[in-house]
Short mmCIF file of C-alpha atoms in Angstrom, two decimals:
data_model
loop_
_atom_site.label_atom_id
_atom_site.label_comp_id
_atom_site.label_asym_id
_atom_site.label_seq_id
_atom_site.Cartn_x
_atom_site.Cartn_y
_atom_site.Cartn_z
CA MET A 1 181.51 180.79 149.79
CA SER A 2 182.80 177.33 149.15
CA PRO A 3 184.94 177.24 145.97
CA SER A 4 184.02 173.62 145.39
CA LEU A 5 180.36 174.47 145.03
CA TYR A 6 180.39 177.63 142.92
CA TYR A 7 181.98 179.00 139.80
CA PRO A 8 182.05 182.66 138.75
CA VAL A 9 179.52 183.41 136.05
CA THR A 10 179.70 186.52 133.92
CA THR A 11 176.26 187.64 132.81
CA THR A 12 175.41 190.01 130.00
CA PHE A 13 171.99 191.59 129.87
CA LYS A 14 170.54 192.42 126.48
CA ASN A 15 167.49 194.52 125.73
CA GLU A 16 165.98 191.88 123.51
CA VAL A 17 165.81 188.28 124.67
CA GLU A 18 163.78 185.17 124.13
CA TYR A 19 160.54 184.70 126.10
CA LEU A 20 159.90 181.67 128.30
CA ASP A 21 156.51 180.77 129.80
CA ASN A 22 156.04 181.00 133.56
CA ASP A 23 154.97 177.40 134.13
CA GLU A 24 158.46 175.84 134.31
CA ASN A 25 158.95 173.75 137.46
CA SER A 26 162.71 173.30 137.56
CA LEU A 27 165.10 176.20 137.84
CA MET A 28 167.89 174.40 136.03
CA GLY A 29 165.35 173.20 133.49
CA CYS A 30 164.53 176.85 132.91
CA TYR A 31 168.17 177.61 132.18
CA ALA A 32 168.40 174.77 129.71
CA SER A 33 165.19 175.60 127.86
CA LEU A 34 165.79 179.35 127.97
CA TYR A 35 169.32 179.15 126.60
CA PRO A 36 169.39 176.24 124.14
CA ASN A 37 172.47 177.65 122.38
CA LEU A 38 174.49 178.37 125.52
CA PRO A 39 178.13 177.15 125.29
CA ILE A 40 179.71 175.50 128.35
CA LEU A 41 183.48 175.08 128.57
CA GLU A 42 183.73 172.19 130.97
CA ASN A 43 187.48 171.69 130.86
CA SER A 44 188.55 175.23 131.50
CA ALA A 45 189.25 176.56 134.96
CA THR A 46 188.04 179.95 133.82
CA SER A 47 184.89 178.72 132.15
CA SER A 48 182.02 181.16 132.13
CA TRP A 49 178.45 181.27 130.98
CA VAL A 50 177.04 184.22 129.12
CA LEU A 51 173.46 184.62 130.28
CA PRO A 52 171.05 187.46 129.51
CA PHE A 53 169.99 188.23 133.10
CA PRO A 54 168.66 191.70 133.96
CA ASP A 55 170.41 194.14 136.28
CA HIS A 56 168.47 195.41 139.29
CA GLU A 57 168.87 198.93 137.93
CA THR A 58 167.66 198.38 134.35
CA GLU A 59 163.88 198.43 134.76
CA THR A 60 163.60 201.81 133.03
CA ILE A 61 166.17 201.29 130.32
CA ARG A 62 164.79 201.99 126.87
CA ASP A 63 165.05 199.53 123.98
CA ASN A 64 167.62 201.72 122.25
CA LYS A 65 170.06 201.78 125.20
CA LYS A 66 172.75 199.30 126.09
CA ALA A 67 172.51 197.61 129.46
CA LYS A 68 175.36 197.42 131.90
CA ARG A 69 177.37 194.29 132.47
CA SER A 70 177.12 192.68 135.89
CA THR A 71 178.74 189.69 137.57
CA VAL A 72 176.65 187.29 139.62
CA THR A 73 177.28 183.81 140.99
CA ILE A 74 175.08 180.98 139.77
CA PRO A 75 175.33 177.56 141.45
CA ILE A 76 176.20 174.84 138.96
CA TRP A 77 176.82 172.09 141.47
CA PHE A 78 173.53 170.53 140.40
CA ALA A 79 175.43 169.00 137.49
CA ASN A 80 177.77 167.17 139.85
CA PHE A 81 175.13 165.74 142.18
CA SER A 82 173.55 163.16 139.93
CA SER A 83 173.83 161.67 136.47
CA HIS A 84 170.35 162.98 135.82
CA SER A 85 171.52 166.54 136.37
CA ASN A 86 174.19 166.14 133.71
CA SER A 87 171.56 165.64 131.06
CA PHE A 88 170.65 169.31 131.26
CA PHE A 89 174.16 170.39 130.36
CA ASN A 90 175.14 167.65 127.93
CA SER A 91 172.09 168.43 125.80
CA ILE A 92 173.30 171.99 125.17
CA ASN A 93 174.99 172.55 121.82
CA SER A 94 178.38 174.03 122.65
CA SER A 95 179.08 174.98 119.06
CA SER A 96 176.22 177.45 118.85
CA SER A 97 176.44 181.16 119.47
CA VAL A 98 174.51 183.33 121.86
CA SER A 99 173.93 185.73 119.02
CA SER A 100 171.52 183.22 117.50
CA ILE A 101 168.93 183.89 120.23
CA PRO A 102 165.83 185.27 118.53
CA ARG A 103 165.28 189.00 119.08
CA LEU A 104 162.08 189.99 120.84
CA HIS A 105 161.17 193.04 122.90
CA PHE A 106 162.41 192.71 126.48
CA ARG A 107 160.15 195.25 128.15
CA ASP A 108 157.18 192.88 128.27
CA HIS A 109 159.22 190.17 129.97
CA ILE A 110 161.35 192.01 132.51
CA ARG A 111 159.31 190.75 135.46
CA THR A 112 159.75 187.13 134.37
CA TYR A 113 163.52 187.43 134.24
CA LYS A 114 163.75 189.25 137.55
CA GLN A 115 161.90 186.34 139.16
CA ARG A 116 164.39 183.88 137.69
CA TYR A 117 167.29 185.99 138.88
CA PHE A 118 165.94 186.15 142.44
CA ALA A 119 165.21 182.40 142.40
CA ALA A 120 168.82 181.73 141.42
CA GLU A 121 170.07 183.93 144.26
CA ALA A 122 167.82 182.09 146.72
CA VAL A 123 169.17 178.73 145.56
CA GLU A 124 172.75 179.91 145.95
CA GLU A 125 172.36 181.45 149.42
CA ALA A 126 170.23 178.61 150.77
CA ALA A 127 172.59 175.93 149.54
CA GLU A 128 175.60 177.62 151.07
CA GLU A 129 173.86 178.09 154.42
CA SER A 130 172.55 174.52 154.44
CA PHE A 131 176.06 173.32 153.74
CA ASN A 132 177.39 175.41 156.61
CA TYR A 133 174.85 173.93 159.04
CA SER A 134 175.63 170.38 158.01
CA ASN A 135 179.36 171.06 157.91
CA CYS A 136 179.45 172.43 161.47
CA GLU A 137 177.51 169.48 162.82
CA ALA A 138 179.56 167.03 160.82
CA GLU A 139 182.80 168.37 162.26
CA GLU A 140 181.44 167.75 165.76
CA ASP A 141 180.34 164.25 164.89
CA GLY A 142 183.40 163.46 162.79
CA SER A 143 181.31 162.77 159.69
CA CYS A 144 181.83 165.75 157.39
CA ALA A 145 181.50 163.65 154.24
CA ASP A 146 178.15 162.22 155.35
CA GLY A 147 176.75 165.69 156.01
CA MET A 148 177.79 166.97 152.61
CA ARG A 149 176.47 163.85 150.94
CA LEU A 150 173.08 164.42 152.54
CA VAL A 151 172.93 167.99 151.19
CA GLN A 152 173.83 166.73 147.73
CA LEU A 153 171.21 163.99 147.81
CA LEU A 154 168.46 166.39 148.91
CA ILE A 155 169.21 168.87 146.14
CA ALA A 156 169.56 166.19 143.47
CA CYS A 157 166.30 164.57 144.57
CA ALA A 158 164.47 167.91 144.57
CA GLU A 159 165.68 168.54 141.03
CA ALA A 160 164.55 165.07 139.91
CA VAL A 161 161.12 165.63 141.42
CA ALA A 162 160.88 169.06 139.77
CA CYS A 163 161.69 167.40 136.43
CA ARG A 164 159.02 164.72 137.02
CA ASP A 165 161.66 161.99 136.87
CA LYS A 166 159.99 159.46 139.17
CA SER A 167 162.47 156.65 138.64
CA HIS A 168 165.57 158.70 139.45
CA ALA A 169 163.84 160.46 142.35
CA SER A 170 162.80 157.11 143.84
CA VAL A 171 166.39 155.87 143.81
CA LEU A 172 167.59 159.00 145.58
CA LEU A 173 164.75 158.84 148.11
CA SER A 174 165.73 155.31 149.08
CA GLU A 175 169.21 156.49 150.00
CA LEU A 176 167.86 159.61 151.74
CA LYS A 177 165.58 157.56 153.98
CA SER A 178 168.56 155.69 155.40
CA ASN A 179 170.56 158.88 156.03
CA ALA A 180 167.92 161.40 157.16
CA LEU A 181 167.38 160.24 160.76
CA VAL A 182 164.59 161.56 163.00
CA PHE A 183 166.92 161.47 166.03
CA GLY A 184 170.13 162.42 164.25
CA SER A 185 171.87 165.79 163.90
CA SER A 186 169.75 168.90 163.37
CA PHE A 187 170.31 168.75 159.61
CA GLN A 188 169.51 165.04 159.47
CA ARG A 189 166.24 165.75 161.27
CA VAL A 190 165.24 168.64 159.03
CA ALA A 191 166.21 166.52 156.03
CA SER A 192 163.81 163.80 157.19
CA CYS A 193 160.96 166.32 157.04
CA PHE A 194 161.91 167.40 153.51
CA VAL A 195 162.13 163.76 152.45
CA GLN A 196 158.50 163.33 153.58
CA GLY A 197 157.53 166.35 151.50
CA LEU A 198 159.36 165.08 148.41
CA ILE A 199 157.69 161.67 148.74
CA GLU A 200 154.26 163.27 148.91
CA ARG A 201 154.98 165.55 145.96
CA LEU A 202 156.22 162.59 143.93
CA THR A 203 152.97 160.70 144.52
CA LEU A 204 150.97 163.71 143.28
CA ILE A 205 152.90 164.13 140.03
CA GLN A 206 150.53 163.94 137.07
CA PRO A 207 150.91 164.65 133.35
CA ILE A 208 151.40 168.36 132.66
CA GLY A 209 148.08 170.12 132.27
CA ASN A 210 146.18 168.03 134.83
CA SER A 211 145.32 170.52 137.58
CA SER A 212 142.54 168.62 139.28
CA VAL A 213 144.77 166.68 141.66
CA GLY A 214 144.80 167.77 145.29
CA LEU A 215 141.74 170.02 145.23
CA ASP A 216 139.18 168.93 147.77
CA GLY A 217 137.31 172.22 147.98
CA LYS A 218 137.65 172.37 151.75
CA SER A 219 137.64 175.90 153.13
CA MET A 220 140.49 176.58 155.55
CA MET A 221 142.19 179.68 156.90
CA ASN A 222 145.44 177.92 157.81
CA ILE A 223 146.83 174.41 158.28
CA MET A 224 145.76 174.43 161.94
CA ASP A 225 142.09 174.35 160.88
CA ALA A 226 142.58 170.71 159.87
CA ALA A 227 145.12 169.84 162.57
CA SER A 228 145.25 166.44 164.21
CA GLU A 229 145.45 166.07 167.99
CA GLU A 230 149.18 165.41 167.67
CA MET A 231 149.66 168.61 165.66
CA GLU A 232 147.65 170.68 168.15
CA GLU A 233 149.76 169.33 171.00
CA ALA A 234 152.94 170.06 169.04
CA PHE A 235 151.77 173.61 168.32
CA LYS A 236 151.23 174.24 172.04
CA LEU A 237 154.80 173.08 172.65
CA VAL A 238 156.06 175.40 169.91
CA TYR A 239 154.32 178.30 171.63
CA GLU A 240 155.72 177.40 175.05
CA ILE A 241 159.30 176.53 174.05
CA CYS A 242 160.08 178.58 170.93
CA PRO A 243 160.01 182.37 171.33
CA HIS A 244 158.64 183.07 167.83
CA ILE A 245 154.92 183.53 168.60
CA GLN A 246 155.38 184.90 172.12
CA PHE A 247 157.73 187.53 170.70
CA GLY A 248 155.07 188.48 168.16
CA HIS A 249 152.44 188.73 170.91
CA PHE A 250 154.67 190.92 173.07
CA VAL A 251 155.48 193.41 170.30
CA ALA A 252 151.90 193.42 168.96
CA ASN A 253 150.43 194.10 172.41
CA SER A 254 152.91 196.92 172.99
CA ILE A 255 151.79 198.56 169.74
CA ILE A 256 148.10 198.05 170.58
CA LEU A 257 148.52 199.51 174.08
CA GLU A 258 150.12 202.60 172.56
CA ALA A 259 147.21 202.93 170.11
CA PHE A 260 144.71 202.67 172.99
CA GLU A 261 146.43 205.40 175.01
CA GLY A 262 143.79 207.78 176.42
CA GLU A 263 140.86 205.99 174.70
CA SER A 264 137.68 204.83 176.48
CA PHE A 265 136.18 202.49 173.88
CA VAL A 266 138.57 200.15 172.12
CA HIS A 267 138.09 197.32 169.65
CA VAL A 268 140.47 194.59 168.45
CA VAL A 269 139.79 192.45 165.37
CA ASP A 270 141.88 189.27 165.61
CA LEU A 271 142.31 187.52 162.25
CA GLY A 272 142.48 183.80 162.96
CA MET A 273 142.43 184.17 166.76
CA SER A 274 146.16 183.37 167.01
CA LEU A 275 145.76 180.06 165.19
CA GLY A 276 143.37 178.80 167.87
CA LEU A 277 145.91 178.65 170.69
CA PRO A 278 144.02 177.75 173.88
CA HIS A 279 143.29 180.27 176.63
CA GLY A 280 143.82 183.33 174.40
CA HIS A 281 147.34 184.01 175.69
CA GLN A 282 147.83 187.22 173.72
CA TRP A 283 144.61 188.82 174.94
CA ARG A 284 145.15 187.77 178.54
CA GLY A 285 148.38 189.73 178.38
CA LEU A 286 146.60 192.75 176.89
CA ILE A 287 143.78 192.65 179.47
CA GLN A 288 146.35 192.38 182.27
CA SER A 289 148.25 195.40 180.93
CA LEU A 290 145.04 197.45 180.64
CA ALA A 291 144.05 196.51 184.19
CA ASN A 292 147.49 197.48 185.54
CA ARG A 293 147.22 201.02 184.21
CA SER A 294 146.79 203.57 186.94
CA GLY A 295 145.40 207.07 187.30
CA SER A 296 144.37 208.94 184.16
CA GLN A 297 145.73 206.18 181.92
CA ARG A 298 143.06 203.73 183.06
CA VAL A 299 140.09 205.12 181.19
CA ILE A 300 139.05 201.94 179.32
CA ARG A 301 135.28 201.64 179.70
CA ARG A 302 134.80 198.84 177.19
CA LEU A 303 137.07 196.43 175.34
CA ARG A 304 135.65 194.59 172.32
CA ILE A 305 137.39 191.62 170.71
CA THR A 306 136.12 190.26 167.40
CA ALA A 307 137.60 186.89 166.46
CA VAL A 308 137.62 185.89 162.77
CA GLY A 309 137.90 182.14 162.15
CA LEU A 310 136.21 178.89 161.16
CA CYS A 311 136.76 176.80 164.31
CA VAL A 312 133.82 178.36 166.15
CA ALA A 313 133.63 175.87 169.04
CA ARG A 314 137.31 176.34 169.90
CA ILE A 315 137.10 180.14 169.64
CA GLN A 316 133.92 180.20 171.74
CA VAL A 317 135.73 178.46 174.59
CA ILE A 318 138.54 181.02 174.36
CA GLY A 319 135.99 183.86 174.46
CA GLU A 320 134.28 182.51 177.57
CA GLU A 321 137.59 182.13 179.38
CA LEU A 322 138.66 185.66 178.42
CA SER A 323 135.34 187.13 179.61
CA ILE A 324 135.77 185.57 183.06
CA TYR A 325 139.42 186.65 183.19
CA ALA A 326 138.57 190.26 182.24
CA LYS A 327 135.69 190.46 184.71
CA ASN A 328 137.96 189.40 187.56
CA LEU A 329 140.32 192.26 186.66
CA GLY A 330 137.57 194.85 186.35
CA ILE A 331 137.62 195.12 182.55
CA HIS A 332 134.31 195.16 180.64
CA LEU A 333 134.89 192.77 177.70
CA GLU A 334 132.55 192.09 174.79
CA PHE A 335 133.58 189.06 172.71
CA SER A 336 132.13 188.16 169.31
CA ILE A 337 132.94 185.70 166.50
CA VAL A 338 132.79 186.07 162.71
CA GLU A 339 132.65 182.58 161.17
CA LYS A 340 134.37 183.27 157.87
CA ASN A 341 137.76 182.84 156.28
CA LEU A 342 139.65 185.97 155.28
CA GLU A 343 138.89 185.70 151.57
CA ASN A 344 135.13 185.82 152.21
CA LEU A 345 135.25 188.51 154.90
CA LYS A 346 133.19 191.62 154.16
CA PRO A 347 133.30 195.06 155.81
CA GLU A 348 129.74 194.62 157.09
CA ASP A 349 130.84 191.49 159.00
CA ILE A 350 132.87 193.69 161.36
CA LYS A 351 130.63 195.92 163.48
CA VAL A 352 132.52 199.08 164.34
CA ASN A 353 130.78 201.43 166.80
CA GLU A 354 131.16 205.17 166.85
CA LYS A 355 133.82 206.72 169.08
CA GLU A 356 135.74 203.45 169.42
CA VAL A 357 139.32 202.97 168.31
CA LEU A 358 139.81 199.96 166.02
CA VAL A 359 142.98 197.86 165.78
CA VAL A 360 143.47 194.83 163.50
CA ASN A 361 145.76 192.02 164.66
CA SER A 362 147.16 189.30 162.37
CA ILE A 363 149.47 186.60 163.76
CA LEU A 364 150.85 184.28 161.04
CA GLN A 365 147.65 184.61 159.00
CA LEU A 366 147.94 186.85 155.94
CA HIS A 367 150.51 184.65 154.17
CA CYS A 368 147.75 182.03 153.83
CA VAL A 369 145.79 184.42 151.60
CA VAL A 370 148.70 184.94 149.18
CA LYS A 371 147.96 183.08 145.96
CA GLU A 372 149.50 182.81 142.49
CA SER A 373 147.56 185.96 141.60
CA ARG A 374 147.49 189.10 143.71
CA GLY A 375 143.69 189.38 143.74
CA ALA A 376 142.87 187.46 146.92
CA LEU A 377 145.32 189.24 149.21
CA ASN A 378 144.60 192.65 147.68
CA SER A 379 140.89 192.18 148.36
CA VAL A 380 141.52 191.28 152.00
CA LEU A 381 143.91 194.19 152.54
CA GLN A 382 141.56 196.65 150.86
CA MET A 383 138.68 195.38 153.02
CA ILE A 384 140.81 195.93 156.15
CA HIS A 385 141.83 199.37 154.87
CA GLY A 386 138.14 200.23 154.42
CA LEU A 387 137.55 199.65 158.15
CA LEU A 388 139.98 202.53 158.84
CA PRO A 389 141.84 200.90 161.75
CA LYS A 390 144.19 203.06 163.76
CA VAL A 391 146.87 200.40 163.23
CA LEU A 392 147.23 196.99 161.60
CA VAL A 393 149.76 194.80 163.42
CA MET A 394 151.18 191.93 161.39
CA VAL A 395 153.46 189.07 162.44
CA GLU A 396 154.78 186.84 159.66
CA GLN A 397 157.56 184.35 158.96
CA ASP A 398 160.37 186.32 157.30
CA SER A 399 161.40 184.03 154.46
CA GLY A 400 160.75 183.59 150.74
CA HIS A 401 158.71 180.39 150.44
CA ASN A 402 156.40 181.64 147.68
CA GLY A 403 158.78 181.92 144.73
CA PRO A 404 157.66 180.98 141.21
CA PHE A 405 159.95 177.94 140.98
CA PHE A 406 159.75 174.79 143.06
CA LEU A 407 163.51 174.34 143.34
CA GLY A 408 164.00 177.89 144.59
CA ARG A 409 161.25 177.43 147.21
CA PHE A 410 162.77 174.14 148.26
CA MET A 411 166.21 175.63 148.84
CA GLU A 412 164.90 178.73 150.64
CA SER A 413 162.74 176.65 152.98
CA LEU A 414 165.65 174.23 153.60
CA HIS A 415 167.72 177.24 154.65
CA TYR A 416 164.97 178.60 156.91
CA TYR A 417 163.99 175.39 158.71
CA SER A 418 167.63 174.35 159.14
CA ALA A 419 167.99 177.45 161.32
CA ILE A 420 164.88 176.55 163.34
CA PHE A 421 166.03 172.96 163.91
CA ASP A 422 169.47 174.26 164.86
CA SER A 423 167.84 176.46 167.53
CA LEU A 424 165.91 173.47 168.87
CA ASP A 425 169.25 171.68 169.25
CA ALA A 426 170.43 174.46 171.53
CA MET A 427 167.24 174.49 173.63
CA LEU A 428 166.49 170.79 174.15
CA PRO A 429 168.45 167.53 174.66
CA LYS A 430 169.03 165.27 171.68
CA TYR A 431 166.45 162.62 172.53
CA ASP A 432 163.81 164.92 174.05
CA THR A 433 160.32 163.77 173.04
CA LYS A 434 159.01 167.36 173.09
CA ARG A 435 161.47 168.32 170.42
CA ALA A 436 160.55 165.32 168.31
CA LYS A 437 156.85 166.21 168.57
CA MET A 438 157.45 169.81 167.51
CA GLU A 439 159.63 168.81 164.60
CA GLN A 440 157.62 165.89 163.26
CA PHE A 441 154.05 167.03 163.98
CA TYR A 442 154.24 170.80 163.48
CA PHE A 443 157.28 172.02 161.55
CA ALA A 444 157.21 168.92 159.33
CA GLU A 445 153.60 169.77 158.38
CA GLU A 446 154.64 173.29 157.36
CA ILE A 447 157.54 171.88 155.35
CA LYS A 448 155.36 169.31 153.61
CA ASN A 449 152.82 171.98 152.71
CA ILE A 450 155.55 174.11 151.11
CA VAL A 451 157.23 171.21 149.31
CA SER A 452 154.41 168.89 148.26
CA CYS A 453 151.37 171.13 147.71
CA GLU A 454 150.41 173.44 144.89
CA GLY A 455 147.42 175.63 144.11
CA PRO A 456 144.87 176.34 146.87
CA LEU A 457 146.30 173.62 149.11
CA ARG A 458 149.69 175.37 149.37
CA MET A 459 148.91 177.72 152.26
CA GLU A 460 152.36 178.26 153.77
CA ARG A 461 153.34 181.03 151.33
CA HIS A 462 155.76 182.92 153.56
CA GLU A 463 157.34 186.04 152.11
CA LYS A 464 160.10 188.42 153.13
CA VAL A 465 159.62 191.85 154.68
CA ASP A 466 160.42 193.73 151.48
CA GLN A 467 157.76 191.83 149.54
CA TRP A 468 155.18 192.55 152.25
CA ARG A 469 156.13 196.21 152.16
CA ARG A 470 155.32 196.37 148.45
CA ARG A 471 152.02 194.51 148.91
CA MET A 472 150.91 196.73 151.78
CA SER A 473 151.83 199.88 149.89
CA ARG A 474 149.72 198.81 146.90
CA ALA A 475 146.74 198.35 149.24
CA GLY A 476 147.09 201.91 150.58
CA PHE A 477 148.90 201.22 153.88
CA GLN A 478 151.88 203.15 155.15
CA GLY A 479 154.52 201.62 157.37
CA SER A 480 154.73 202.87 160.95
CA PRO A 481 158.26 202.29 162.33
CA ILE A 482 158.49 200.18 165.50
CA LYS A 483 160.98 201.84 167.86
CA MET A 484 161.39 199.26 170.61
CA VAL A 485 164.53 197.25 169.93
CA VAL A 486 165.78 197.86 173.47
CA GLN A 487 162.49 196.66 175.01
CA ALA A 488 162.50 193.60 172.74
CA LYS A 489 166.03 192.65 173.82
CA GLN A 490 165.03 193.12 177.45
CA TRP A 491 162.08 190.81 176.81
CA LEU A 492 164.47 188.13 175.54
CA LEU A 493 166.54 188.40 178.72
CA LYS A 494 163.51 188.51 181.03
CA ASN A 495 162.05 185.36 179.47
CA LYS A 496 165.44 183.62 179.46
CA VAL A 497 165.31 183.00 175.72
CA CYS A 498 168.14 180.80 174.49
CA ASP A 499 171.40 182.49 173.51
CA GLY A 500 171.61 182.71 169.75
CA TYR A 501 168.33 184.55 169.21
CA THR A 502 168.75 188.12 168.01
CA VAL A 503 166.46 191.12 167.53
CA VAL A 504 167.16 193.76 164.90
CA GLU A 505 165.23 196.62 163.36
CA GLU A 506 164.93 196.32 159.61
CA LYS A 507 163.35 199.25 157.80
CA GLY A 508 160.89 199.93 160.60
CA CYS A 509 160.12 196.26 161.36
CA LEU A 510 161.33 194.20 164.30
CA VAL A 511 162.90 190.91 163.20
CA LEU A 512 163.58 187.97 165.51
CA GLY A 513 166.32 185.74 164.14
CA TRP A 514 168.50 182.79 165.00
CA LYS A 515 172.21 183.51 164.51
CA SER A 516 171.46 186.28 161.98
CA LYS A 517 168.92 184.17 160.04
CA PRO A 518 165.51 185.97 160.17
CA ILE A 519 162.69 183.86 161.60
CA VAL A 520 159.68 186.15 162.21
CA ALA A 521 159.07 189.84 161.55
CA VAL A 522 156.61 192.20 163.25
CA SER A 523 155.38 195.22 161.32
CA CYS A 524 152.91 198.03 161.99
CA TRP A 525 150.77 199.72 159.33
CA LYS A 526 148.50 202.75 159.21
CA CYS A 527 145.89 203.86 156.69
#
């Protein structure tokens, strides 16, 4: 950890603390408003803040017990990035005492403070990793100072936008535009995408309380439902060049084939039909594997595929192509479409015949149903659970882009997409037009959705494996460990995937990462 960016912070957790509403937009703003009497010793090398953060192990502590002391690291480099940031700290009364914080019961607010603690951790880790990426590239290019300056500008601008300071944000954006180059280093390129997102978010800023902006009422399952021709072309390139989706298809099909072992009538429900990728690549692979089975294993008498999605014309073309492909291989395929998004899907929409084995497949879909409240996703998961599938296979981005605070989401997504752009650097030449299309027409759209959108329009709500595990457990699912790390690594070698990609097993899930940074995770669930 860079000593120039972080200071040690000693935190004391008290049972009774002051409550803060959940609608704060800026993480640092939360600190300032939550701790108005917090002293800061700016001139001391051993300065520390005393903050009432909760320990991970104190959820069950009674009001009459003392909590343990813990030491965490909180990034305070925001104060050094811009004069605007300093206003947060200068406004704090250093002569006040922490003991003056009003006493209220903590038990009702423990969840709020845990969220703030995790958001702070995300900011710290993401900032350090982003700095490392830019630092490594800067050393190669001989411009270390420029790389660090770009990181500082991005963070300062994100904070200004979170604080609704249009004038200061506009000044920072002007400088960012001249430094974040589309054909520059990997961090310059990813920064250009985040600059686009910050510009769009800035234009949508309205007085607090106005929630009508950005709602057009359009029903979509994912951002590909409203994709332009350029974005569709870029998504095809992502599928062909990046191993993320193909890896998910390989692992998912392996799990499905195991579930179909010895069965005659099998049924797959595909949520989103793999984002509308042409030709139905995943199901061609499955049909081919079923056709290649020999002897007693080849007992499939009928394969049914039910596609759930809104782009009926596109899905219909895929279905017709798959039917011809299956017929040529001697597989009897029945293809049907349910024209609904996941939130409106009902059990009666999925026709499940007797004696057939049902499998549900979700590739980068369920995160789009995650909302501010748990209701929407819980309803979808409970509906799926009611169908009693033999397995539910889920592939999702493994990153925390759905935190309660904008600044935390910004830093986590900056960390995540910096890794992706770094991998593209290793796979394609610097001025390759394919890379530019993928970055500017696909990944940039995901980034802009995370950074600039709120409410129903923010669909890219990626979450980490642990969070999904809790959500699935609440819906009645049990994790089924995936034991195929060796096969997954062999798949990487067979497909000549770029060096730097790794596969690890994490608590029963298979995680594909780039240089230890998780990218996508595949998990298997049973009722």
